Short mmCIF file of C-alpha atoms and ligand atoms in Angstrom, two decimals:
data_model
loop_
_atom_site.label_atom_id
_atom_site.label_comp_id
_atom_site.label_asym_id
_atom_site.label_seq_id
_atom_site.Cartn_x
_atom_site.Cartn_y
_atom_site.Cartn_z
CA MET A 10 76.82 -23.37 112.71
CA GLY A 11 75.63 -22.65 109.37
CA LYS A 12 78.48 -24.55 107.50
CA ASP A 13 78.42 -26.90 110.41
CA LEU A 14 74.69 -28.12 110.10
CA GLU A 15 75.55 -27.97 106.53
CA ASN A 16 77.93 -30.88 107.03
CA PHE A 17 76.11 -32.47 109.71
CA LYS A 18 72.76 -33.05 107.55
CA GLN A 19 74.28 -33.98 104.89
CA ARG A 20 76.44 -36.97 107.29
CA LEU A 21 72.91 -37.92 108.16
CA SER A 22 71.23 -40.56 105.32
CA LEU A 23 66.77 -39.57 105.24
CA LEU A 24 66.60 -43.10 104.34
CA ASP A 25 68.92 -45.47 106.35
CA TYR A 26 67.43 -43.30 108.98
CA LEU A 27 63.76 -44.19 107.72
CA GLN A 28 64.74 -47.82 107.79
CA GLN A 29 66.21 -47.72 110.80
CA GLN A 30 61.72 -46.27 112.02
CA ASN A 31 61.04 -49.92 110.33
CA TRP A 32 60.21 -47.44 106.97
CA VAL A 33 59.21 -50.15 104.19
CA ALA A 34 60.22 -48.88 101.13
CA ARG A 35 59.93 -49.91 96.66
CA PRO A 36 61.89 -48.36 94.34
CA ALA A 37 60.29 -45.50 92.33
CA GLY A 38 61.06 -45.09 88.85
CA HIS A 39 64.38 -43.85 89.52
CA GLY A 40 67.55 -45.15 91.00
CA HIS A 41 67.29 -42.81 93.53
CA GLU A 42 63.94 -42.16 94.28
CA PHE A 43 61.62 -44.76 97.21
CA VAL A 44 58.63 -44.63 97.94
CA GLY A 45 56.26 -45.94 100.83
CA LEU A 46 53.85 -45.22 103.29
CA CYS A 47 53.87 -41.97 104.89
CA PRO A 48 54.64 -42.10 108.64
CA LEU A 49 53.09 -38.65 109.35
CA HIS A 50 49.94 -39.62 107.77
CA GLN A 51 47.02 -42.52 108.02
CA GLU A 52 47.38 -43.73 104.34
CA ILE A 53 46.13 -47.11 102.63
CA ARG A 54 47.76 -46.34 99.11
CA PRO A 55 51.90 -45.44 99.33
CA SER A 56 52.10 -42.02 98.46
CA PHE A 57 55.64 -40.77 100.77
CA TYR A 58 58.87 -40.33 98.85
CA VAL A 59 62.55 -40.31 99.32
CA ASN A 60 64.64 -38.59 97.41
CA ALA A 61 67.87 -40.82 98.51
CA ARG A 62 70.37 -38.50 96.64
CA LYS A 63 68.70 -35.26 97.64
CA ASN A 64 68.46 -36.60 101.20
CA LEU A 65 64.68 -35.24 101.09
CA PHE A 66 61.00 -36.42 100.87
CA TYR A 67 57.63 -35.39 100.18
CA CYS A 68 54.58 -36.71 100.58
CA HIS A 69 51.16 -36.17 98.32
CA GLY A 70 48.76 -37.43 100.38
CA CYS A 71 49.58 -34.79 103.59
CA GLY A 72 51.59 -32.04 101.53
CA GLN A 73 54.67 -31.99 103.97
CA GLY A 74 57.88 -32.06 102.65
CA GLY A 75 61.78 -31.79 103.17
CA ASP A 76 64.96 -32.96 104.64
CA LEU A 77 65.73 -35.13 108.14
CA LEU A 78 65.66 -32.18 110.36
CA ARG A 79 61.76 -31.55 109.12
CA PHE A 80 61.04 -35.22 109.36
CA VAL A 81 62.52 -35.64 113.00
CA GLN A 82 60.59 -32.22 114.22
CA LEU A 83 57.36 -33.33 111.90
CA SER A 84 57.31 -37.02 113.42
CA ARG A 85 57.91 -36.31 116.77
CA HIS A 86 56.86 -33.24 117.61
CA LEU A 87 60.13 -31.83 118.31
CA SER A 88 60.85 -27.90 118.19
CA PHE A 89 63.80 -27.27 115.18
CA ARG A 90 66.52 -27.16 118.03
CA GLN A 91 65.43 -30.69 119.78
CA SER A 92 65.74 -32.19 116.83
CA LEU A 93 69.15 -30.98 115.96
CA ALA A 94 70.22 -32.28 119.48
CA TYR A 95 68.10 -36.01 118.71
CA LEU A 96 69.99 -35.95 115.99
CA GLU A 97 73.03 -35.55 116.95
CA GLN A 98 72.57 -37.89 120.06
CA GLN A 99 71.27 -40.56 117.47
CA SER A 100 74.36 -40.08 115.14
CA ALA A 101 77.33 -39.83 117.75
CA PRO A 102 80.65 -42.13 116.67
CA PRO A 103 81.34 -44.09 120.60
CA THR A 104 82.91 -41.68 122.63
CA ASP A 105 86.32 -43.29 123.84
CA PRO A 106 88.16 -40.66 124.38
CA ALA A 107 91.31 -42.71 122.72
CA ASP A 108 89.23 -43.08 119.83
CA VAL A 109 89.21 -39.23 120.08
CA LEU A 110 92.32 -38.07 120.42
CA GLU A 111 93.70 -40.50 117.43
CA GLN A 112 91.59 -38.66 115.52
CA VAL A 113 92.79 -34.87 116.43
CA ALA A 114 96.24 -36.62 116.56
CA THR A 115 96.19 -37.30 112.65
CA PHE A 116 94.78 -34.31 111.82
CA TYR A 117 97.38 -32.27 113.42
CA GLN A 118 99.94 -35.01 111.52
CA GLN A 119 97.97 -33.93 108.17
CA GLN A 120 98.69 -30.13 109.02
CA LEU A 121 102.32 -30.27 109.70
CA ASP A 122 103.32 -29.92 106.02
CA ARG A 123 100.85 -26.96 105.58
CA TYR A 124 102.68 -24.92 108.02
CA PRO A 125 106.31 -23.66 107.36
CA GLU A 126 106.52 -22.48 110.82
CA ALA A 127 106.23 -25.00 112.59
CA LEU A 128 108.48 -27.52 110.20
CA CYS A 129 110.77 -24.49 110.78
CA TYR A 130 110.37 -24.47 114.87
CA LEU A 131 111.03 -28.43 114.57
CA LYS A 132 114.36 -28.45 112.19
CA GLN A 133 115.32 -24.88 114.72
CA ARG A 134 114.78 -28.39 117.37
CA GLY A 135 117.12 -30.00 115.65
CA LEU A 136 114.25 -32.11 114.28
CA HIS A 137 114.77 -33.03 110.67
CA ASP A 138 114.45 -36.40 110.10
CA PRO A 139 110.80 -36.80 108.18
CA ALA A 140 111.42 -40.43 109.38
CA LEU A 141 111.49 -39.48 112.58
CA ILE A 142 108.24 -37.34 112.55
CA ARG A 143 106.38 -39.34 111.09
CA GLU A 144 107.02 -42.66 114.08
CA LEU A 145 106.75 -39.98 116.18
CA ARG A 146 103.66 -38.58 114.59
CA ILE A 147 104.40 -35.27 115.14
CA GLY A 148 101.41 -32.78 114.42
CA TYR A 149 101.16 -29.07 114.48
CA ALA A 150 98.23 -27.28 115.76
CA PRO A 151 97.47 -24.10 113.87
CA GLY A 152 94.75 -23.26 116.01
CA GLY A 153 91.20 -22.23 114.93
CA SER A 154 90.00 -25.21 112.85
CA LEU A 155 90.37 -28.25 115.07
CA ARG A 156 86.68 -27.79 116.53
CA ARG A 157 85.34 -27.23 113.06
CA HIS A 158 86.89 -30.45 111.78
CA LEU A 159 85.60 -32.66 114.80
CA THR A 160 82.39 -31.58 114.91
CA ALA A 161 81.84 -32.10 111.52
CA GLN A 162 82.68 -35.68 111.91
CA GLY A 163 80.08 -36.23 114.28
CA TYR A 164 82.09 -35.23 117.93
CA SER A 165 79.81 -33.25 120.34
CA PHE A 166 80.64 -29.81 121.46
CA ASP A 167 80.61 -31.51 124.74
CA LEU A 168 82.75 -34.02 124.85
CA LEU A 169 85.33 -31.86 122.75
CA GLN A 170 85.16 -29.79 125.71
CA ARG A 171 85.47 -32.18 128.55
CA LEU A 172 88.46 -33.65 127.00
CA GLY A 173 90.20 -30.46 127.02
CA LEU A 174 90.17 -30.17 123.68
CA LEU A 175 88.38 -26.93 123.35
CA ASN A 176 88.08 -24.33 126.17
CA SER A 177 85.48 -22.64 128.06
CA LYS A 178 84.66 -20.12 125.39
CA GLY A 179 85.00 -22.88 122.47
CA HIS A 180 88.12 -22.26 121.12
CA ASP A 181 90.80 -24.80 120.75
CA ALA A 182 92.48 -25.64 123.34
CA PHE A 183 96.36 -25.55 120.98
CA TYR A 184 97.25 -22.93 119.19
CA GLN A 185 100.31 -22.66 117.23
CA ARG A 186 101.56 -25.69 119.35
CA VAL A 187 103.64 -28.47 117.91
CA VAL A 188 102.27 -31.72 119.08
CA PHE A 189 103.18 -35.04 119.91
CA PRO A 190 100.52 -38.45 121.30
CA CYS A 191 101.02 -39.99 124.06
CA CYS A 192 100.27 -43.69 124.55
CA ARG A 193 99.84 -46.00 126.55
CA GLY A 194 99.29 -49.72 125.55
CA GLY A 195 99.56 -48.30 123.04
CA ARG A 196 96.21 -45.99 122.80
CA ILE A 197 96.33 -42.21 122.73
CA VAL A 198 95.90 -40.66 126.19
CA ASN A 199 96.91 -37.43 125.74
CA LEU A 200 98.97 -35.10 124.15
CA TYR A 201 102.22 -32.44 124.06
CA GLY A 202 101.72 -29.42 122.77
CA ARG A 203 105.26 -27.56 122.12
CA SER A 204 104.41 -23.71 121.24
CA ILE A 205 106.13 -22.25 118.82
CA GLY A 206 105.66 -19.01 119.65
CA VAL A 207 107.28 -17.65 123.50
CA ALA A 208 103.69 -17.89 125.77
CA PHE A 209 103.24 -20.81 128.61
CA ALA A 210 105.46 -23.32 126.33
CA HIS A 211 104.31 -26.99 127.15
CA ARG A 212 100.88 -27.85 127.52
CA PHE A 213 98.67 -30.53 128.41
CA LEU A 214 95.36 -31.97 128.46
CA PRO A 215 93.99 -32.58 131.74
CA GLY A 216 93.69 -35.79 133.13
CA SER A 217 97.35 -38.31 133.00
CA LYS A 218 100.34 -38.04 130.19
CA GLY A 219 100.32 -41.59 130.57
CA GLY A 220 103.64 -44.11 131.15
CA LEU A 221 106.77 -43.60 130.42
CA TYR A 222 107.00 -42.49 126.39
CA THR A 223 107.01 -45.30 123.68
CA TRP A 224 107.51 -47.13 126.89
CA GLU A 225 106.48 -50.68 124.40
CA GLN A 226 109.92 -50.36 122.54
CA VAL A 227 112.05 -50.08 125.41
CA GLN A 228 111.05 -52.40 128.14
CA TYR A 229 113.08 -55.27 127.38
CA CYS A 230 116.64 -52.67 126.78
CA PRO A 231 118.63 -54.03 129.37
CA GLU A 232 120.06 -50.31 129.56
CA VAL A 233 117.44 -47.36 129.33
CA ILE A 234 118.52 -43.54 128.64
CA LEU A 235 115.66 -41.50 130.98
CA VAL A 236 115.65 -38.15 129.57
CA GLU A 237 112.94 -35.15 130.30
CA GLY A 238 111.60 -34.10 127.42
CA LEU A 239 110.45 -34.79 124.52
CA PHE A 240 112.53 -32.93 122.09
CA ASP A 241 115.80 -35.15 123.82
CA TYR A 242 114.35 -38.17 123.46
CA ALA A 243 113.44 -36.63 119.39
CA VAL A 244 116.75 -35.59 118.81
CA LEU A 245 118.66 -38.88 120.92
CA TRP A 246 116.36 -41.34 118.77
CA GLN A 247 117.66 -38.94 115.20
CA ALA A 248 121.17 -39.76 116.32
CA GLY A 249 120.37 -43.09 116.64
CA PHE A 250 119.30 -44.37 119.96
CA ARG A 251 116.91 -46.25 120.25
CA HIS A 252 116.98 -47.19 123.91
CA VAL A 253 115.82 -44.29 125.55
CA THR A 254 112.11 -43.23 126.91
CA CYS A 255 110.84 -40.01 128.25
CA SER A 256 109.45 -39.07 131.58
CA LEU A 257 107.48 -35.38 129.95
CA GLY A 258 109.04 -34.15 133.05
CA THR A 259 111.29 -34.43 136.34
CA HIS A 260 108.32 -35.30 138.37
CA LEU A 261 107.35 -38.99 137.66
CA ASN A 262 104.18 -40.15 137.97
CA ALA A 263 103.44 -44.30 139.84
CA CYS A 264 102.89 -45.71 136.35
CA GLN A 265 105.78 -44.37 134.81
CA PHE A 266 107.87 -45.02 138.01
CA GLN A 267 106.40 -49.01 138.28
CA GLN A 268 107.82 -49.35 135.08
CA LEU A 269 110.89 -48.13 135.37
CA CYS A 270 110.90 -51.20 138.02
CA ASP A 271 109.17 -53.45 136.90
CA ARG A 272 113.11 -55.94 136.28
CA PRO A 273 116.44 -55.14 136.56
CA ARG A 274 117.58 -52.70 134.01
CA THR A 275 120.49 -49.89 133.91
CA ILE A 276 118.47 -46.48 133.73
CA TYR A 277 120.98 -43.70 132.19
CA LEU A 278 119.48 -40.28 133.82
CA THR A 279 119.82 -37.65 131.33
CA PHE A 280 118.12 -34.34 133.13
CA ASP A 281 118.80 -30.88 132.38
CA VAL A 282 121.82 -29.72 133.37
CA ASP A 283 120.37 -26.28 134.22
CA ALA A 284 121.67 -22.71 136.03
CA ASN A 285 119.00 -23.43 139.78
CA GLY A 286 120.71 -26.95 139.39
CA SER A 287 116.38 -28.40 139.78
CA GLY A 288 117.33 -31.46 136.97
CA GLN A 289 120.21 -32.26 138.54
CA GLN A 290 118.55 -32.45 141.93
CA ALA A 291 115.45 -34.31 140.15
CA SER A 292 117.79 -36.32 139.22
CA GLN A 293 119.42 -37.26 142.36
CA GLN A 294 116.10 -37.89 144.16
CA LEU A 295 114.90 -40.35 141.23
CA ALA A 296 117.97 -41.83 141.31
CA HIS A 297 118.00 -43.24 145.58
CA ARG A 298 114.35 -43.72 144.17
CA LEU A 299 114.57 -46.13 141.60
CA GLN A 300 118.42 -47.96 144.05
CA ALA A 301 116.25 -48.69 146.79
CA GLN A 302 113.88 -50.81 144.25
CA GLY A 303 117.53 -52.55 143.55
CA ILE A 304 117.66 -50.62 140.02
CA ALA A 305 120.51 -49.27 138.83
CA THR A 306 121.32 -45.98 137.75
CA ARG A 307 124.03 -43.92 136.44
CA HIS A 308 123.92 -40.18 135.81
CA VAL A 309 124.73 -38.34 132.91
CA LEU A 310 126.49 -35.15 133.12
CA LEU A 311 125.86 -32.99 130.14
CA PRO A 312 127.82 -29.83 129.95
CA ASP A 313 126.89 -26.93 131.91
CA GLY A 314 123.62 -25.56 130.96
CA GLN A 315 122.53 -28.08 128.80
CA ASP A 316 119.94 -30.46 127.62
CA PRO A 317 120.12 -33.23 125.41
CA ASN A 318 118.48 -31.34 123.15
CA SER A 319 120.28 -28.19 122.78
CA PHE A 320 124.05 -31.00 123.13
CA PHE A 321 122.32 -32.25 119.68
CA VAL A 322 121.68 -29.17 118.18
CA GLN A 323 124.63 -26.86 119.12
CA GLY A 324 126.79 -29.66 117.17
CA GLY A 325 127.21 -32.73 119.33
CA ASP A 326 127.08 -36.03 117.96
CA ALA A 327 126.54 -39.25 118.46
CA GLN A 328 129.82 -40.69 119.50
CA GLN A 329 130.47 -37.78 121.52
CA PHE A 330 126.80 -38.23 124.00
CA ARG A 331 128.36 -41.98 123.03
CA SER A 332 131.09 -40.90 125.32
CA LEU A 333 129.30 -39.79 128.09
CA LEU A 334 126.83 -42.50 128.49
CA GLU A 335 130.29 -44.24 128.98
CA ALA A 336 131.63 -41.57 132.09
CA ALA A 337 128.22 -41.83 133.38
CA GLN A 338 128.61 -42.35 137.03
CA PRO A 339 126.43 -44.23 139.45
ZN1 ZN B 415 51.64 -38.40 104.69
#
């Protein structure tokens, strides 16, 4: 809290605050000092000084002095805690969730290069192209640092908890996870975090996962490859397949289904070929629903036990994958 508080106080200008409260001042001597009538006591001759560089005030009339927090306590007759809450509210940045998630995604992106274990994980999953990593804005959540970063920017603890970025204990929700931003209409609506350890592989923030991944880039393509995971998407992108999108799971939400149906096209369903058959079962069901809407479908059959990611990681190449696309049956 001590460091948060210092950051918070440094971020808020006492002079700006006073001027917002219609305090009239003139420069006094050196460049950083201003003087005006004291807002804390009645006076005719100005004796209230503000040092803008130090962010402190002192009144030679009533003897009061201190920082902005102290000024709010005295002028509004509030306790220390109440003053803090008041200032937090006054200075809170706009709280559009997309803006917050934008900050979060940028922060995680900046972390990625600092954690060799994260880059190592990406390599293991076949992702090595820096252009891809930048383009998809892939980041890393080390855990334990997001809260400090965002509260220093003025976002309230409550808001961060409401968005699911902090858990009920106030800890970062994403811990040791590779993070992909999920967008809708160019705005980030959710984050997908893939654990680089063993626990709880997949995690989203609460709320909608948005539409199909990077749909804006493929929506006019006559043929679209649909995969279920972001690592599947990423290796295909890297192998040169750009008419690919991802449903972030085998169950499509209404928005995603609508997107696939909004014009005539052929969908290449490329779900996992897992041992229990759940990927292929989901693929069949989706094909029926799409066909009922007049959308052509093809089933891309990967070798047993594989998904597009493992196909490429285990040495498959673009030419071999193209052959699978050509062999795909309705
Ligand atoms: Zn005074």
